[in-house]
Amino acid sequence: MTHLPKTKTTIISTKKHKSSHLSPSMPLPCKKQPIGHLKTQEVMIETSNPSFQPTSPISTKNPRTTLAIIDTHSRPIALLYKKGHINQAQYKAAERFYVYWRQCQGDTQMSLDLTTQKVDSSQRYIHPIEAQTNALKHLQTVKIHLGILGYKLVEQVVGYDQAFKELSPSKRKQNSLADHLRDCLDLLAVHWGYANHTSTP
């Protein structure tokens, strides 16, 4: 995998970091867990840079990707990627959906450090309203590709951070939802150029 320049680490989790040392009284984590099972842990992953300006050259000041610390307990999609249930292209598509979704919810922190204007001529300042409008257009487009049910599933898992076990108590249904989610993320990955039509999960 080709690593592009990264300039900063984006902290997505709002929870305080907990020590990784386990006391003798604490049970050791199981090696294998059902796909819907979540354990609190933070992992470093490479994800799409929400501040990336496609109209400007890729550089250390305008990287396409960035590093992020993800709380896999609060981000089920990150845990699915960490465990290998979805591939990198699918995960990048999920995180891009998440950025647009958060912007549509009015989260200005997901768009370009909007508290201060960029003075570097290589980057154009994007007003929160413009970012929100652009995000809405992207989501309206992908909703057509995914369909109502597909979009709702992606929104539940990626946007609202719901685990499969929260969506259904049935293991069979959970597996069906997982398959459907992967199909939806495949479509998004192709749509946003993270994968081509011949890519496999």
Tab-separated table of C-alpha atoms in Angstrom:
chain	number	residue	atom	x	y	z
A	1	MET	CA	0.000	0.000	0.000
A	2	THR	CA	1.362	3.370	-0.966
A	3	HIS	CA	1.495	5.768	1.934
A	4	LEU	CA	0.884	9.386	1.070
A	5	PRO	CA	2.201	12.287	3.137
A	6	LYS	CA	0.609	12.775	6.512
A	7	THR	CA	0.965	15.917	8.534
A	8	LYS	CA	-1.074	15.397	11.625
A	9	THR	CA	-3.022	12.966	13.717
A	10	THR	CA	-6.747	13.589	13.915
A	11	ILE	CA	-8.307	12.621	17.228
A	12	ILE	CA	-11.807	11.324	16.494
A	13	SER	CA	-12.452	9.633	19.811
A	14	THR	CA	-13.623	11.946	22.579
A	15	LYS	CA	-12.954	9.460	25.354
A	16	LYS	CA	-9.870	9.679	27.540
A	17	HIS	CA	-7.178	7.142	26.749
A	18	LYS	CA	-7.094	4.234	29.114
A	19	SER	CA	-3.975	2.371	30.116
A	20	SER	CA	-3.331	-0.803	28.131
A	21	HIS	CA	-1.985	-2.601	31.215
A	22	LEU	CA	-4.330	-5.237	32.603
A	23	SER	CA	-4.498	-5.926	36.313
A	24	PRO	CA	-4.429	-9.577	37.509
A	25	SER	CA	-8.139	-9.347	38.350
A	26	MET	CA	-9.127	-8.255	34.851
A	27	PRO	CA	-10.066	-11.013	32.387
A	28	LEU	CA	-7.962	-11.371	29.270
A	29	PRO	CA	-9.774	-10.591	26.016
A	30	CYS	CA	-10.989	-13.548	23.994
A	31	LYS	CA	-9.169	-14.178	20.732
A	32	LYS	CA	-12.357	-14.703	18.739
A	33	GLN	CA	-15.639	-12.888	19.138
A	34	PRO	CA	-18.846	-12.754	17.074
A	35	ILE	CA	-18.882	-10.060	14.412
A	36	GLY	CA	-21.326	-7.998	16.459
A	37	HIS	CA	-19.196	-8.068	19.635
A	38	LEU	CA	-17.306	-4.915	20.567
A	39	LYS	CA	-14.531	-4.264	23.077
A	40	THR	CA	-13.264	-0.847	24.064
A	41	GLN	CA	-9.888	-0.189	22.457
A	42	GLU	CA	-8.187	2.552	20.512
A	43	VAL	CA	-6.361	1.861	17.264
A	44	MET	CA	-4.364	4.023	14.878
A	45	ILE	CA	-5.620	3.842	11.313
A	46	GLU	CA	-5.067	5.640	8.024
A	47	THR	CA	-8.177	7.363	6.760
A	48	SER	CA	-9.315	9.996	4.274
A	49	ASN	CA	-8.248	13.526	5.171
A	50	PRO	CA	-11.412	15.669	5.550
A	51	SER	CA	-9.276	18.750	4.844
A	52	PHE	CA	-7.937	17.435	1.530
A	53	GLN	CA	-8.404	19.865	-1.355
A	54	PRO	CA	-8.689	17.875	-4.625
A	55	THR	CA	-8.124	21.025	-6.685
A	56	SER	CA	-4.692	21.543	-5.084
A	57	PRO	CA	-1.553	19.388	-5.502
A	58	ILE	CA	-0.997	16.612	-2.961
A	59	SER	CA	1.703	17.707	-0.530
A	60	THR	CA	2.648	17.594	3.134
A	61	LYS	CA	0.291	20.542	3.640
A	62	ASN	CA	-2.487	18.916	1.612
A	63	PRO	CA	-2.296	15.128	2.164
A	64	ARG	CA	-4.986	12.873	0.744
A	65	THR	CA	-4.899	10.696	3.864
A	66	THR	CA	-4.220	11.268	7.541
A	67	LEU	CA	-3.770	9.209	10.688
A	68	ALA	CA	-6.605	8.967	13.166
A	69	ILE	CA	-7.062	7.385	16.584
A	70	ILE	CA	-10.323	5.466	16.510
A	71	ASP	CA	-12.205	4.148	19.527
A	72	THR	CA	-13.364	0.815	18.130
A	73	HIS	CA	-15.965	0.522	20.882
A	74	SER	CA	-17.759	3.648	19.714
A	75	ARG	CA	-16.922	3.049	16.031
A	76	PRO	CA	-18.122	-0.425	15.000
A	77	ILE	CA	-16.981	0.165	11.413
A	78	ALA	CA	-13.407	0.656	12.661
A	79	LEU	CA	-13.564	-2.631	14.538
A	80	LEU	CA	-14.837	-4.430	11.438
A	81	TYR	CA	-11.821	-3.097	9.549
A	82	LYS	CA	-9.420	-3.919	12.379
A	83	LYS	CA	-10.691	-7.515	12.451
A	84	GLY	CA	-10.492	-7.880	8.688
A	85	HIS	CA	-14.247	-8.110	8.061
A	86	ILE	CA	-14.004	-5.263	5.526
A	87	ASN	CA	-11.077	-4.275	3.339
A	88	GLN	CA	-9.203	-0.993	3.153
A	89	ALA	CA	-11.161	0.376	0.185
A	90	GLN	CA	-14.448	-0.387	1.937
A	91	TYR	CA	-13.222	1.249	5.129
A	92	LYS	CA	-12.033	4.388	3.339
A	93	ALA	CA	-15.431	4.647	1.668
A	94	ALA	CA	-17.112	4.263	5.064
A	95	GLU	CA	-14.999	7.005	6.623
A	96	ARG	CA	-15.668	9.330	3.698
A	97	PHE	CA	-19.389	8.705	4.111
A	98	TYR	CA	-18.957	9.456	7.818
A	99	VAL	CA	-17.267	12.803	7.132
A	100	TYR	CA	-20.063	13.899	4.798
A	101	TRP	CA	-22.702	12.585	7.178
A	102	ARG	CA	-21.220	14.481	10.136
A	103	GLN	CA	-20.993	17.654	8.078
A	104	CYS	CA	-24.674	17.330	7.205
A	105	GLN	CA	-25.391	17.025	10.926
A	106	GLY	CA	-23.758	20.420	11.398
A	107	ASP	CA	-20.454	19.132	12.801
A	108	THR	CA	-18.042	21.830	11.648
A	109	GLN	CA	-15.114	20.000	13.234
A	110	MET	CA	-15.274	17.489	10.388
A	111	SER	CA	-14.530	20.115	7.748
A	112	LEU	CA	-11.231	21.875	7.337
A	113	ASP	CA	-10.596	23.314	10.807
A	114	LEU	CA	-13.245	25.900	10.071
A	115	THR	CA	-12.523	27.974	13.182
A	116	THR	CA	-9.717	29.759	11.337
A	117	GLN	CA	-9.294	30.688	7.715
A	118	LYS	CA	-6.453	29.140	5.736
A	119	VAL	CA	-3.871	31.719	4.751
A	120	ASP	CA	-1.783	29.255	2.737
A	121	SER	CA	-2.483	29.988	-0.927
A	122	SER	CA	-2.360	26.252	-1.711
A	123	GLN	CA	-5.601	25.665	0.191
A	124	ARG	CA	-8.950	27.378	-0.176
A	125	TYR	CA	-11.018	28.133	2.889
A	126	ILE	CA	-14.420	26.434	2.799
A	127	HIS	CA	-17.236	28.048	4.735
A	128	PRO	CA	-19.281	25.674	6.961
A	129	ILE	CA	-22.436	26.284	4.925
A	130	GLU	CA	-20.616	25.448	1.695
A	131	ALA	CA	-19.118	22.309	3.233
A	132	GLN	CA	-22.529	21.234	4.491
A	133	THR	CA	-24.132	21.859	1.096
A	134	ASN	CA	-21.429	19.886	-0.719
A	135	ALA	CA	-21.731	17.035	1.775
A	136	LEU	CA	-25.492	16.896	1.271
A	137	LYS	CA	-25.027	16.645	-2.496
A	138	HIS	CA	-22.612	13.742	-2.054
A	139	LEU	CA	-25.014	11.893	0.238
A	140	GLN	CA	-27.957	12.456	-2.089
A	141	THR	CA	-25.932	10.945	-4.926
A	142	VAL	CA	-24.831	7.849	-3.009
A	143	LYS	CA	-28.367	7.325	-1.711
A	144	ILE	CA	-29.424	6.754	-5.309
A	145	HIS	CA	-26.670	4.136	-5.721
A	146	LEU	CA	-27.370	2.370	-2.425
A	147	GLY	CA	-31.145	2.519	-2.392
A	148	ILE	CA	-33.235	3.345	0.660
A	149	LEU	CA	-32.422	0.176	2.625
A	150	GLY	CA	-28.730	0.213	1.750
A	151	TYR	CA	-28.343	3.869	2.672
A	152	LYS	CA	-30.184	3.307	5.941
A	153	LEU	CA	-27.878	0.410	6.853
A	154	VAL	CA	-24.728	2.412	6.117
A	155	GLU	CA	-26.128	5.339	8.090
A	156	GLN	CA	-26.932	3.101	11.070
A	157	VAL	CA	-23.524	1.404	11.221
A	158	VAL	CA	-21.224	4.168	9.971
A	159	GLY	CA	-23.165	7.261	10.996
A	160	TYR	CA	-24.942	6.273	14.203
A	161	ASP	CA	-22.260	3.714	15.196
A	162	GLN	CA	-24.682	0.853	15.748
A	163	ALA	CA	-23.337	-2.698	15.951
A	164	PHE	CA	-25.069	-5.519	14.086
A	165	LYS	CA	-26.222	-7.033	17.366
A	166	GLU	CA	-28.064	-3.774	18.075
A	167	LEU	CA	-29.874	-4.036	14.752
A	168	SER	CA	-30.976	-7.654	15.200
A	169	PRO	CA	-30.671	-10.361	17.892
A	170	SER	CA	-30.536	-13.052	15.198
A	171	LYS	CA	-27.058	-14.258	14.201
A	172	ARG	CA	-28.349	-15.130	10.751
A	173	LYS	CA	-29.740	-11.629	10.334
A	174	GLN	CA	-26.493	-10.113	11.620
A	175	ASN	CA	-24.524	-12.033	8.997
A	176	SER	CA	-27.006	-10.956	6.332
A	177	LEU	CA	-26.612	-7.322	7.393
A	178	ALA	CA	-22.826	-7.690	7.316
A	179	ASP	CA	-22.976	-9.013	3.744
A	180	HIS	CA	-25.304	-6.199	2.717
A	181	LEU	CA	-23.043	-3.603	4.336
A	182	ARG	CA	-20.011	-4.943	2.471
A	183	ASP	CA	-21.938	-4.741	-0.803
A	184	CYS	CA	-22.903	-1.143	-0.034
A	185	LEU	CA	-19.340	-0.199	0.867
A	186	ASP	CA	-18.135	-1.824	-2.360
A	187	LEU	CA	-20.456	0.480	-4.295
A	188	LEU	CA	-19.211	3.508	-2.374
A	189	ALA	CA	-15.570	2.485	-2.843
A	190	VAL	CA	-16.067	2.256	-6.609
A	191	HIS	CA	-18.058	5.495	-6.692
A	192	TRP	CA	-15.312	7.434	-4.875
A	193	GLY	CA	-12.419	5.779	-6.686
A	194	TYR	CA	-11.033	3.664	-3.848
A	195	ALA	CA	-11.659	0.476	-5.837
A	196	ASN	CA	-12.629	-0.622	-9.327
A	197	HIS	CA	-15.464	-2.847	-10.511
A	198	THR	CA	-13.284	-5.969	-10.418
A	199	SER	CA	-12.231	-5.535	-6.775
A	200	THR	CA	-13.272	-8.222	-4.310
A	201	PRO	CA	-14.019	-7.811	-0.582
